[in-house]
Amino acid sequence: MLNSKKLIGSISLVSISYLMSRVLGFFREILLAQWTGVSDASDTLDLAFIIPDFLFYLSAGGYLAITLIPILSNLSKNNKETLNDYFISLLYGLAIVFLLISTVFFFLRNQIVDLLNVNDPELFIKLFSPIVFSQTFFFIGAILMSFQYFKNDFRYAAAAPVIYNSCIILFGWIYSSSPESTVYGFAIGGLIGSILGHFLIQIIGAKKNGLSFKLLKPKGEHILQYMTISLPLIVGQSIAVVDEQLFRYFGSFLTTGSIASFRYARRVALIPVGVVAQAVGVASYPTLSNLYVENKLEDFKLLVRKQLSVLAIINTGVLILFISNSENIITLIYQRGLFTGEDTLRVSKIFLIVSFGLIPWSINQIVTRSYYVQRNYWFPVWVGTSITLVTVILLKLNSAPTEANYAGIIISSLWLNMLVLTFFLKVKEERIVNKSQMLDFLKIFLVGTAVYFLTTAINIYSGNLIFEVIIDSLFILILIFLSLFLVKMKYVNLKRIR
């Protein structure tokens, strides 16, 4: 049987960490909006992240734990004494490779200015330099975190985003004399935060979990093995990963503030994804890997099905809150300082659309990991990359380019990606989404529809914006909670899983 107590403990720890990180990230976005508004400076900050973020994706840095944990599980099972040397060899080799790549792009920064249609080249170059090198420390940190995840220790990795966001806020505040200096402070803070949180702290965490650092020449065969396994993740760029990059690029051709508007809306919509879905995905991945390696396939399938149904019902409730209170939420979070009432209306319209990405973003955290733990990398990559290419074509051919149109195309692509991957997900030829799961999803949809109409039809309270949002939140929570008693679902119930 599943060790539910241990798994829930891991998920709780990661959830608390992600909650703290999201709160700080949330506060960071509030300050950015207050100090820069929807401006050319905030757009330039986003543009400066396109290439560094893309490099991180191309290196499969975001999937390091997904790639390495199954390898480490097999090494630990068959040949424990070589695991340390293998990991150190891979760590040193990949760190050198990524540092060289970051350096190359640093010297190409002037050419990148022309590629991205930057309005303020001088500010862009000033921001790009610290940002591109911060990705090196992110990458090294991701490798060190994967070792700790393999050991089922999430403590030090959990501290990384908290330290990172704290440094950004601190240096943003120090430099907050103008929008241009504020975004520079954010870039410098990001570099220092990545060094402290994603590099130095993770070295300590890996050592505490038994990793022995030693002078060792990286072996090409180890790097080649990693590159071979992660090749589909490197060559493939799923819409679930690059949606923000697409809007950054295409948004640069729209009016000033378009990129910032999408950024502000997306950051709010991603809060529940980071606090719940990402935490569940990260914390449960070692358990899924072990269940699969030990051939406990019934437990594996049960865990995935429960996670999918629970995430669907949670995010349906949050989605209802977001779309029924979009303007109130944006007003409460951002409207102060240089962020005006006009900016609120602009961002809330985008937020209304972007909120529908909640469910595919969340489900993707579980579905992709369920493919990868089975070493099935190519199918999700081909699906995601194909949908991304179609999305790029649709964005390019859009005859009436607006922020809302671009957001609608990108979010629709996220849904298509999720539906295809979820439908075809199998374990030993048995589909994960069986009839019972489909029935759960149908019931969740009907419950969500009923709760939405009740929430919008019954105006419980009108007055103070904070109380409006709180009361609506409680009303939605109570309705969904009651629905779990009235509507029986196979993979969602209020009883404790033993």
PDB file of N, CA and C in Angstrom, residues 290-380:
ATOM      1  N   ASN A 290       9.525   5.287  -7.443  1.00  0.00           N
ATOM      2  CA  ASN A 290       9.755   4.055  -6.682  1.00  0.00           C
ATOM      3  C   ASN A 290       8.662   3.023  -6.928  1.00  0.00           C
ATOM      4  N   LEU A 291       7.410   3.475  -6.994  1.00  0.00           N
ATOM      5  CA  LEU A 291       6.304   2.550  -7.255  1.00  0.00           C
ATOM      6  C   LEU A 291       6.468   1.879  -8.614  1.00  0.00           C
ATOM      7  N   TYR A 292       6.912   2.655  -9.585  1.00  0.00           N
ATOM      8  CA  TYR A 292       7.081   2.097 -10.928  1.00  0.00           C
ATOM      9  C   TYR A 292       8.274   1.141 -10.980  1.00  0.00           C
ATOM     10  N   VAL A 293       9.384   1.535 -10.371  1.00  0.00           N
ATOM     11  CA  VAL A 293      10.577   0.678 -10.357  1.00  0.00           C
ATOM     12  C   VAL A 293      10.295  -0.633  -9.630  1.00  0.00           C
ATOM     13  N   GLU A 294       9.503  -0.552  -8.543  1.00  0.00           N
ATOM     14  CA  GLU A 294       9.186  -1.753  -7.753  1.00  0.00           C
ATOM     15  C   GLU A 294       7.994  -2.522  -8.317  1.00  0.00           C
ATOM     16  N   ASN A 295       7.485  -2.059  -9.479  1.00  0.00           N
ATOM     17  CA  ASN A 295       6.388  -2.727 -10.185  1.00  0.00           C
ATOM     18  C   ASN A 295       5.078  -2.754  -9.386  1.00  0.00           C
ATOM     19  N   LYS A 296       4.876  -1.748  -8.536  1.00  0.00           N
ATOM     20  CA  LYS A 296       3.614  -1.623  -7.796  1.00  0.00           C
ATOM     21  C   LYS A 296       2.666  -0.746  -8.627  1.00  0.00           C
ATOM     22  N   LEU A 297       2.242  -1.315  -9.724  1.00  0.00           N
ATOM     23  CA  LEU A 297       1.532  -0.524 -10.725  1.00  0.00           C
ATOM     24  C   LEU A 297       0.117  -0.138 -10.311  1.00  0.00           C
ATOM     25  N   GLU A 298      -0.548  -0.974  -9.524  1.00  0.00           N
ATOM     26  CA  GLU A 298      -1.898  -0.617  -9.068  1.00  0.00           C
ATOM     27  C   GLU A 298      -1.857   0.601  -8.153  1.00  0.00           C
ATOM     28  N   ASP A 299      -0.861   0.630  -7.253  1.00  0.00           N
ATOM     29  CA  ASP A 299      -0.694   1.794  -6.384  1.00  0.00           C
ATOM     30  C   ASP A 299      -0.325   3.030  -7.206  1.00  0.00           C
ATOM     31  N   PHE A 300       0.507   2.834  -8.215  1.00  0.00           N
ATOM     32  CA  PHE A 300       0.917   3.922  -9.105  1.00  0.00           C
ATOM     33  C   PHE A 300      -0.308   4.547  -9.781  1.00  0.00           C
ATOM     34  N   LYS A 301      -1.144   3.707 -10.384  1.00  0.00           N
ATOM     35  CA  LYS A 301      -2.327   4.201 -11.092  1.00  0.00           C
ATOM     36  C   LYS A 301      -3.311   4.875 -10.145  1.00  0.00           C
ATOM     37  N   LEU A 302      -3.491   4.295  -8.967  1.00  0.00           N
ATOM     38  CA  LEU A 302      -4.420   4.865  -7.993  1.00  0.00           C
ATOM     39  C   LEU A 302      -3.960   6.251  -7.552  1.00  0.00           C
ATOM     40  N   LEU A 303      -2.660   6.390  -7.303  1.00  0.00           N
ATOM     41  CA  LEU A 303      -2.126   7.678  -6.859  1.00  0.00           C
ATOM     42  C   LEU A 303      -2.312   8.749  -7.932  1.00  0.00           C
ATOM     43  N   VAL A 304      -2.011   8.419  -9.176  1.00  0.00           N
ATOM     44  CA  VAL A 304      -2.158   9.385 -10.269  1.00  0.00           C
ATOM     45  C   VAL A 304      -3.619   9.791 -10.433  1.00  0.00           C
ATOM     46  N   ARG A 305      -4.515   8.819 -10.409  1.00  0.00           N
ATOM     47  CA  ARG A 305      -5.945   9.124 -10.584  1.00  0.00           C
ATOM     48  C   ARG A 305      -6.477  10.026  -9.469  1.00  0.00           C
ATOM     49  N   LYS A 306      -6.088   9.739  -8.248  1.00  0.00           N
ATOM     50  CA  LYS A 306      -6.534  10.570  -7.127  1.00  0.00           C
ATOM     51  C   LYS A 306      -6.006  11.995  -7.260  1.00  0.00           C
ATOM     52  N   GLN A 307      -4.734  12.111  -7.643  1.00  0.00           N
ATOM     53  CA  GLN A 307      -4.155  13.444  -7.794  1.00  0.00           C
ATOM     54  C   GLN A 307      -4.854  14.237  -8.888  1.00  0.00           C
ATOM     55  N   LEU A 308      -5.171  13.592 -10.007  1.00  0.00           N
ATOM     56  CA  LEU A 308      -5.844  14.285 -11.103  1.00  0.00           C
ATOM     57  C   LEU A 308      -7.219  14.785 -10.688  1.00  0.00           C
ATOM     58  N   SER A 309      -7.984  13.934 -10.018  1.00  0.00           N
ATOM     59  CA  SER A 309      -9.337  14.330  -9.617  1.00  0.00           C
ATOM     60  C   SER A 309      -9.317  15.412  -8.545  1.00  0.00           C
ATOM     61  N   VAL A 310      -8.425  15.271  -7.567  1.00  0.00           N
ATOM     62  CA  VAL A 310      -8.349  16.262  -6.487  1.00  0.00           C
ATOM     63  C   VAL A 310      -7.908  17.614  -7.027  1.00  0.00           C
ATOM     64  N   LEU A 311      -6.903  17.624  -7.916  1.00  0.00           N
ATOM     65  CA  LEU A 311      -6.455  18.889  -8.500  1.00  0.00           C
ATOM     66  C   LEU A 311      -7.552  19.521  -9.351  1.00  0.00           C
ATOM     67  N   ALA A 312      -8.322  18.690 -10.040  1.00  0.00           N
ATOM     68  CA  ALA A 312      -9.410  19.213 -10.880  1.00  0.00           C
ATOM     69  C   ALA A 312     -10.460  19.927 -10.034  1.00  0.00           C
ATOM     70  N   ILE A 313     -10.850  19.339  -8.904  1.00  0.00           N
ATOM     71  CA  ILE A 313     -11.901  19.954  -8.092  1.00  0.00           C
ATOM     72  C   ILE A 313     -11.385  21.205  -7.379  1.00  0.00           C
ATOM     73  N   ILE A 314     -10.131  21.174  -6.901  1.00  0.00           N
ATOM     74  CA  ILE A 314      -9.560  22.344  -6.222  1.00  0.00           C
ATOM     75  C   ILE A 314      -9.450  23.520  -7.181  1.00  0.00           C
ATOM     76  N   ASN A 315      -8.902  23.258  -8.368  1.00  0.00           N
ATOM     77  CA  ASN A 315      -8.677  24.352  -9.310  1.00  0.00           C
ATOM     78  C   ASN A 315      -9.963  24.843  -9.953  1.00  0.00           C
ATOM     79  N   THR A 316     -10.982  23.995 -10.006  1.00  0.00           N
ATOM     80  CA  THR A 316     -12.291  24.456 -10.472  1.00  0.00           C
ATOM     81  C   THR A 316     -12.836  25.518  -9.519  1.00  0.00           C
ATOM     82  N   GLY A 317     -12.693  25.271  -8.218  1.00  0.00           N
ATOM     83  CA  GLY A 317     -13.143  26.251  -7.227  1.00  0.00           C
ATOM     84  C   GLY A 317     -12.389  27.568  -7.330  1.00  0.00           C
ATOM     85  N   VAL A 318     -11.063  27.481  -7.502  1.00  0.00           N
ATOM     86  CA  VAL A 318     -10.257  28.700  -7.620  1.00  0.00           C
ATOM     87  C   VAL A 318     -10.599  29.443  -8.904  1.00  0.00           C
ATOM     88  N   LEU A 319     -10.818  28.696  -9.990  1.00  0.00           N
ATOM     89  CA  LEU A 319     -11.185  29.312 -11.266  1.00  0.00           C
ATOM     90  C   LEU A 319     -12.487  30.105 -11.142  1.00  0.00           C
ATOM     91  N   ILE A 320     -13.460  29.533 -10.451  1.00  0.00           N
ATOM     92  CA  ILE A 320     -14.744  30.230 -10.251  1.00  0.00           C
ATOM     93  C   ILE A 320     -14.526  31.547  -9.511  1.00  0.00           C
ATOM     94  N   LEU A 321     -13.684  31.503  -8.476  1.00  0.00           N
ATOM     95  CA  LEU A 321     -13.376  32.722  -7.724  1.00  0.00           C
ATOM     96  C   LEU A 321     -12.720  33.762  -8.625  1.00  0.00           C
ATOM     97  N   PHE A 322     -11.771  33.332  -9.438  1.00  0.00           N
ATOM     98  CA  PHE A 322     -11.022  34.256 -10.295  1.00  0.00           C
ATOM     99  C   PHE A 322     -11.915  34.924 -11.345  1.00  0.00           C
ATOM    100  N   ILE A 323     -12.735  34.130 -12.021  1.00  0.00           N
ATOM    101  CA  ILE A 323     -13.527  34.719 -13.113  1.00  0.00           C
ATOM    102  C   ILE A 323     -14.717  35.531 -12.591  1.00  0.00           C
ATOM    103  N   SER A 324     -15.164  35.242 -11.388  1.00  0.00           N
ATOM    104  CA  SER A 324     -16.287  36.012 -10.828  1.00  0.00           C
ATOM    105  C   SER A 324     -15.812  37.256 -10.084  1.00  0.00           C
ATOM    106  N   ASN A 325     -14.511  37.350  -9.816  1.00  0.00           N
ATOM    107  CA  ASN A 325     -13.969  38.498  -9.076  1.00  0.00           C
ATOM    108  C   ASN A 325     -12.702  39.055  -9.734  1.00  0.00           C
ATOM    109  N   SER A 326     -12.605  38.935 -11.061  1.00  0.00           N
ATOM    110  CA  SER A 326     -11.349  39.281 -11.735  1.00  0.00           C
ATOM    111  C   SER A 326     -10.925  40.735 -11.481  1.00  0.00           C
ATOM    112  N   GLU A 327     -11.845  41.659 -11.657  1.00  0.00           N
ATOM    113  CA  GLU A 327     -11.477  43.068 -11.481  1.00  0.00           C
ATOM    114  C   GLU A 327     -11.180  43.387 -10.017  1.00  0.00           C
ATOM    115  N   ASN A 328     -11.969  42.823  -9.104  1.00  0.00           N
ATOM    116  CA  ASN A 328     -11.720  43.048  -7.676  1.00  0.00           C
ATOM    117  C   ASN A 328     -10.342  42.552  -7.260  1.00  0.00           C
ATOM    118  N   ILE A 329      -9.976  41.373  -7.734  1.00  0.00           N
ATOM    119  CA  ILE A 329      -8.695  40.771  -7.363  1.00  0.00           C
ATOM    120  C   ILE A 329      -7.530  41.608  -7.881  1.00  0.00           C
ATOM    121  N   ILE A 330      -7.583  42.019  -9.134  1.00  0.00           N
ATOM    122  CA  ILE A 330      -6.508  42.840  -9.704  1.00  0.00           C
ATOM    123  C   ILE A 330      -6.422  44.193  -9.002  1.00  0.00           C
ATOM    124  N   THR A 331      -7.578  44.763  -8.663  1.00  0.00           N
ATOM    125  CA  THR A 331      -7.592  46.048  -7.941  1.00  0.00           C
ATOM    126  C   THR A 331      -6.908  45.914  -6.594  1.00  0.00           C
ATOM    127  N   LEU A 332      -7.273  44.882  -5.843  1.00  0.00           N
ATOM    128  CA  LEU A 332      -6.708  44.681  -4.511  1.00  0.00           C
ATOM    129  C   LEU A 332      -5.204  44.424  -4.553  1.00  0.00           C
ATOM    130  N   ILE A 333      -4.765  43.678  -5.545  1.00  0.00           N
ATOM    131  CA  ILE A 333      -3.362  43.284  -5.592  1.00  0.00           C
ATOM    132  C   ILE A 333      -2.466  44.398  -6.121  1.00  0.00           C
ATOM    133  N   TYR A 334      -2.866  45.050  -7.197  1.00  0.00           N
ATOM    134  CA  TYR A 334      -1.942  45.909  -7.919  1.00  0.00           C
ATOM    135  C   TYR A 334      -2.214  47.413  -7.870  1.00  0.00           C
ATOM    136  N   GLN A 335      -3.465  47.830  -7.699  1.00  0.00           N
ATOM    137  CA  GLN A 335      -3.787  49.236  -7.936  1.00  0.00           C
ATOM    138  C   GLN A 335      -3.275  50.154  -6.825  1.00  0.00           C
ATOM    139  N   ARG A 336      -2.062  50.633  -7.023  1.00  0.00           N
ATOM    140  CA  ARG A 336      -1.421  51.605  -6.125  1.00  0.00           C
ATOM    141  C   ARG A 336      -0.173  52.133  -6.816  1.00  0.00           C
ATOM    142  N   GLY A 337       0.343  53.259  -6.372  1.00  0.00           N
ATOM    143  CA  GLY A 337       1.550  53.818  -6.969  1.00  0.00           C
ATOM    144  C   GLY A 337       1.341  54.150  -8.439  1.00  0.00           C
ATOM    145  N   LEU A 338       2.251  53.644  -9.301  1.00  0.00           N
ATOM    146  CA  LEU A 338       2.181  53.917 -10.738  1.00  0.00           C
ATOM    147  C   LEU A 338       1.184  53.027 -11.469  1.00  0.00           C
ATOM    148  N   PHE A 339       0.580  52.084 -10.754  1.00  0.00           N
ATOM    149  CA  PHE A 339      -0.410  51.186 -11.365  1.00  0.00           C
ATOM    150  C   PHE A 339      -1.781  51.820 -11.201  1.00  0.00           C
ATOM    151  N   THR A 340      -2.336  52.325 -12.300  1.00  0.00           N
ATOM    152  CA  THR A 340      -3.557  53.138 -12.267  1.00  0.00           C
ATOM    153  C   THR A 340      -4.825  52.297 -12.432  1.00  0.00           C
ATOM    154  N   GLY A 341      -5.977  52.970 -12.283  1.00  0.00           N
ATOM    155  CA  GLY A 341      -7.258  52.304 -12.510  1.00  0.00           C
ATOM    156  C   GLY A 341      -7.398  51.817 -13.938  1.00  0.00           C
ATOM    157  N   GLU A 342      -6.848  52.567 -14.884  1.00  0.00           N
ATOM    158  CA  GLU A 342      -6.861  52.149 -16.291  1.00  0.00           C
ATOM    159  C   GLU A 342      -6.043  50.866 -16.474  1.00  0.00           C
ATOM    160  N   ASP A 343      -4.917  50.785 -15.767  1.00  0.00           N
ATOM    161  CA  ASP A 343      -4.100  49.562 -15.812  1.00  0.00           C
ATOM    162  C   ASP A 343      -4.868  48.370 -15.231  1.00  0.00           C
ATOM    163  N   THR A 344      -5.644  48.631 -14.180  1.00  0.00           N
ATOM    164  CA  THR A 344      -6.438  47.570 -13.556  1.00  0.00           C
ATOM    165  C   THR A 344      -7.422  46.968 -14.549  1.00  0.00           C
ATOM    166  N   LEU A 345      -8.151  47.837 -15.273  1.00  0.00           N
ATOM    167  CA  LEU A 345      -9.112  47.346 -16.269  1.00  0.00           C
ATOM    168  C   LEU A 345      -8.403  46.545 -17.359  1.00  0.00           C
ATOM    169  N   ARG A 346      -7.253  47.020 -17.779  1.00  0.00           N
ATOM    170  CA  ARG A 346      -6.504  46.362 -18.836  1.00  0.00           C
ATOM    171  C   ARG A 346      -6.032  44.969 -18.402  1.00  0.00           C
ATOM    172  N   VAL A 347      -5.456  44.889 -17.205  1.00  0.00           N
ATOM    173  CA  VAL A 347      -4.924  43.610 -16.713  1.00  0.00           C
ATOM    174  C   VAL A 347      -6.047  42.644 -16.344  1.00  0.00           C
ATOM    175  N   SER A 348      -7.152  43.157 -15.784  1.00  0.00           N
ATOM    176  CA  SER A 348      -8.249  42.267 -15.368  1.00  0.00           C
ATOM    177  C   SER A 348      -8.890  41.572 -16.571  1.00  0.00           C
ATOM    178  N   LYS A 349      -8.917  42.240 -17.736  1.00  0.00           N
ATOM    179  CA  LYS A 349      -9.453  41.604 -18.945  1.00  0.00           C
ATOM    180  C   LYS A 349      -8.577  40.425 -19.367  1.00  0.00           C
ATOM    181  N   ILE A 350      -7.268  40.597 -19.253  1.00  0.00           N
ATOM    182  CA  ILE A 350      -6.337  39.508 -19.577  1.00  0.00           C
ATOM    183  C   ILE A 350      -6.439  38.413 -18.521  1.00  0.00           C
ATOM    184  N   PHE A 351      -6.568  38.820 -17.261  1.00  0.00           N
ATOM    185  CA  PHE A 351      -6.652  37.868 -16.152  1.00  0.00           C
ATOM    186  C   PHE A 351      -7.866  36.955 -16.300  1.00  0.00           C
ATOM    187  N   LEU A 352      -8.974  37.512 -16.780  1.00  0.00           N
ATOM    188  CA  LEU A 352     -10.194  36.726 -16.979  1.00  0.00           C
ATOM    189  C   LEU A 352      -9.929  35.565 -17.946  1.00  0.00           C
ATOM    190  N   ILE A 353      -9.116  35.801 -18.956  1.00  0.00           N
ATOM    191  CA  ILE A 353      -8.789  34.761 -19.941  1.00  0.00           C
ATOM    192  C   ILE A 353      -7.721  33.822 -19.406  1.00  0.00           C
ATOM    193  N   VAL A 354      -6.663  34.401 -18.841  1.00  0.00           N
ATOM    194  CA  VAL A 354      -5.524  33.608 -18.369  1.00  0.00           C
ATOM    195  C   VAL A 354      -5.927  32.655 -17.244  1.00  0.00           C
ATOM    196  N   SER A 355      -6.925  33.025 -16.455  1.00  0.00           N
ATOM    197  CA  SER A 355      -7.379  32.167 -15.343  1.00  0.00           C
ATOM    198  C   SER A 355      -7.782  30.776 -15.811  1.00  0.00           C
ATOM    199  N   PHE A 356      -8.268  30.675 -17.051  1.00  0.00           N
ATOM    200  CA  PHE A 356      -8.677  29.364 -17.572  1.00  0.00           C
ATOM    201  C   PHE A 356      -7.480  28.443 -17.804  1.00  0.00           C
ATOM    202  N   GLY A 357      -6.279  28.990 -17.702  1.00  0.00           N
ATOM    203  CA  GLY A 357      -5.091  28.149 -17.790  1.00  0.00           C
ATOM    204  C   GLY A 357      -4.793  27.400 -16.503  1.00  0.00           C
ATOM    205  N   LEU A 358      -5.504  27.746 -15.426  1.00  0.00           N
ATOM    206  CA  LEU A 358      -5.289  27.109 -14.124  1.00  0.00           C
ATOM    207  C   LEU A 358      -5.329  25.582 -14.201  1.00  0.00           C
ATOM    208  N   ILE A 359      -6.386  25.064 -14.797  1.00  0.00           N
ATOM    209  CA  ILE A 359      -6.588  23.615 -14.814  1.00  0.00           C
ATOM    210  C   ILE A 359      -5.534  22.900 -15.664  1.00  0.00           C
ATOM    211  N   PRO A 360      -5.281  23.321 -16.931  1.00  0.00           N
ATOM    212  CA  PRO A 360      -4.229  22.635 -17.683  1.00  0.00           C
ATOM    213  C   PRO A 360      -2.842  22.787 -17.077  1.00  0.00           C
ATOM    214  N   TRP A 361      -2.510  23.963 -16.521  1.00  0.00           N
ATOM    215  CA  TRP A 361      -1.221  24.118 -15.853  1.00  0.00           C
ATOM    216  C   TRP A 361      -1.079  23.109 -14.717  1.00  0.00           C
ATOM    217  N   SER A 362      -2.138  22.929 -13.942  1.00  0.00           N
ATOM    218  CA  SER A 362      -2.087  22.034 -12.780  1.00  0.00           C
ATOM    219  C   SER A 362      -2.041  20.565 -13.181  1.00  0.00           C
ATOM    220  N   ILE A 363      -2.953  20.164 -14.053  1.00  0.00           N
ATOM    221  CA  ILE A 363      -3.001  18.763 -14.483  1.00  0.00           C
ATOM    222  C   ILE A 363      -1.693  18.352 -15.158  1.00  0.00           C
ATOM    223  N   ASN A 364      -1.091  19.292 -15.880  1.00  0.00           N
ATOM    224  CA  ASN A 364       0.170  19.012 -16.562  1.00  0.00           C
ATOM    225  C   ASN A 364       1.270  18.609 -15.589  1.00  0.00           C
ATOM    226  N   GLN A 365       1.237  19.132 -14.358  1.00  0.00           N
ATOM    227  CA  GLN A 365       2.252  18.799 -13.357  1.00  0.00           C
ATOM    228  C   GLN A 365       2.269  17.299 -13.052  1.00  0.00           C
ATOM    229  N   ILE A 366       1.101  16.679 -13.096  1.00  0.00           N
ATOM    230  CA  ILE A 366       0.993  15.246 -12.792  1.00  0.00           C
ATOM    231  C   ILE A 366       1.132  14.400 -14.045  1.00  0.00           C
ATOM    232  N   VAL A 367       0.473  14.798 -15.108  1.00  0.00           N
ATOM    233  CA  VAL A 367       0.450  13.986 -16.334  1.00  0.00           C
ATOM    234  C   VAL A 367       1.837  13.821 -16.931  1.00  0.00           C
ATOM    235  N   THR A 368       2.584  14.923 -17.070  1.00  0.00           N
ATOM    236  CA  THR A 368       3.915  14.817 -17.670  1.00  0.00           C
ATOM    237  C   THR A 368       4.841  13.953 -16.819  1.00  0.00           C
ATOM    238  N   ARG A 369       4.755  14.100 -15.503  1.00  0.00           N
ATOM    239  CA  ARG A 369       5.598  13.278 -14.631  1.00  0.00           C
ATOM    240  C   ARG A 369       5.221  11.795 -14.730  1.00  0.00           C
ATOM    241  N   SER A 370       3.957  11.513 -14.979  1.00  0.00           N
ATOM    242  CA  SER A 370       3.516  10.119 -15.135  1.00  0.00           C
ATOM    243  C   SER A 370       4.081   9.504 -16.407  1.00  0.00           C
ATOM    244  N   TYR A 371       4.273  10.320 -17.436  1.00  0.00           N
ATOM    245  CA  TYR A 371       4.955   9.833 -18.648  1.00  0.00           C
ATOM    246  C   TYR A 371       6.439   9.637 -18.384  1.00  0.00           C
ATOM    247  N   TYR A 372       7.064  10.632 -17.768  1.00  0.00           N
ATOM    248  CA  TYR A 372       8.515  10.617 -17.625  1.00  0.00           C
ATOM    249  C   TYR A 372       9.005   9.519 -16.693  1.00  0.00           C
ATOM    250  N   VAL A 373       8.224   9.218 -15.650  1.00  0.00           N
ATOM    251  CA  VAL A 373       8.649   8.175 -14.720  1.00  0.00           C
ATOM    252  C   VAL A 373       8.685   6.814 -15.410  1.00  0.00           C
ATOM    253  N   GLN A 374       7.938   6.678 -16.508  1.00  0.00           N
ATOM    254  CA  GLN A 374       7.956   5.455 -17.302  1.00  0.00           C
ATOM    255  C   GLN A 374       8.990   5.519 -18.429  1.00  0.00           C
ATOM    256  N   ARG A 375       9.827   6.562 -18.412  1.00  0.00           N
ATOM    257  CA  ARG A 375      10.833   6.813 -19.454  1.00  0.00           C
ATOM    258  C   ARG A 375      10.181   7.041 -20.817  1.00  0.00           C
ATOM    259  N   ASN A 376       8.949   7.500 -20.807  1.00  0.00           N
ATOM    260  CA  ASN A 376       8.251   7.822 -22.047  1.00  0.00           C
ATOM    261  C   ASN A 376       8.344   9.334 -22.250  1.00  0.00           C
ATOM    262  N   TYR A 377       9.426   9.762 -22.876  1.00  0.00           N
ATOM    263  CA  TYR A 377       9.671  11.183 -23.050  1.00  0.00           C
ATOM    264  C   TYR A 377       9.171  11.707 -24.398  1.00  0.00           C
ATOM    265  N   TRP A 378       9.276  10.886 -25.417  1.00  0.00           N
ATOM    266  CA  TRP A 378       9.054  11.386 -26.771  1.00  0.00           C
ATOM    267  C   TRP A 378       7.605  11.763 -27.066  1.00  0.00           C
ATOM    268  N   PHE A 379       6.652  10.960 -26.591  1.00  0.00           N
ATOM    269  CA  PHE A 379       5.255  11.260 -26.927  1.00  0.00           C
ATOM    270  C   PHE A 379       4.810  12.622 -26.394  1.00  0.00           C
ATOM    271  N   PRO A 380       4.975  12.916 -25.079  1.00  0.00           N
ATOM    272  CA  PRO A 380       4.554  14.241 -24.610  1.00  0.00           C
ATOM    273  C   PRO A 380       5.313  15.376 -25.271  1.00  0.00           C
TER     274      PRO A 380
END
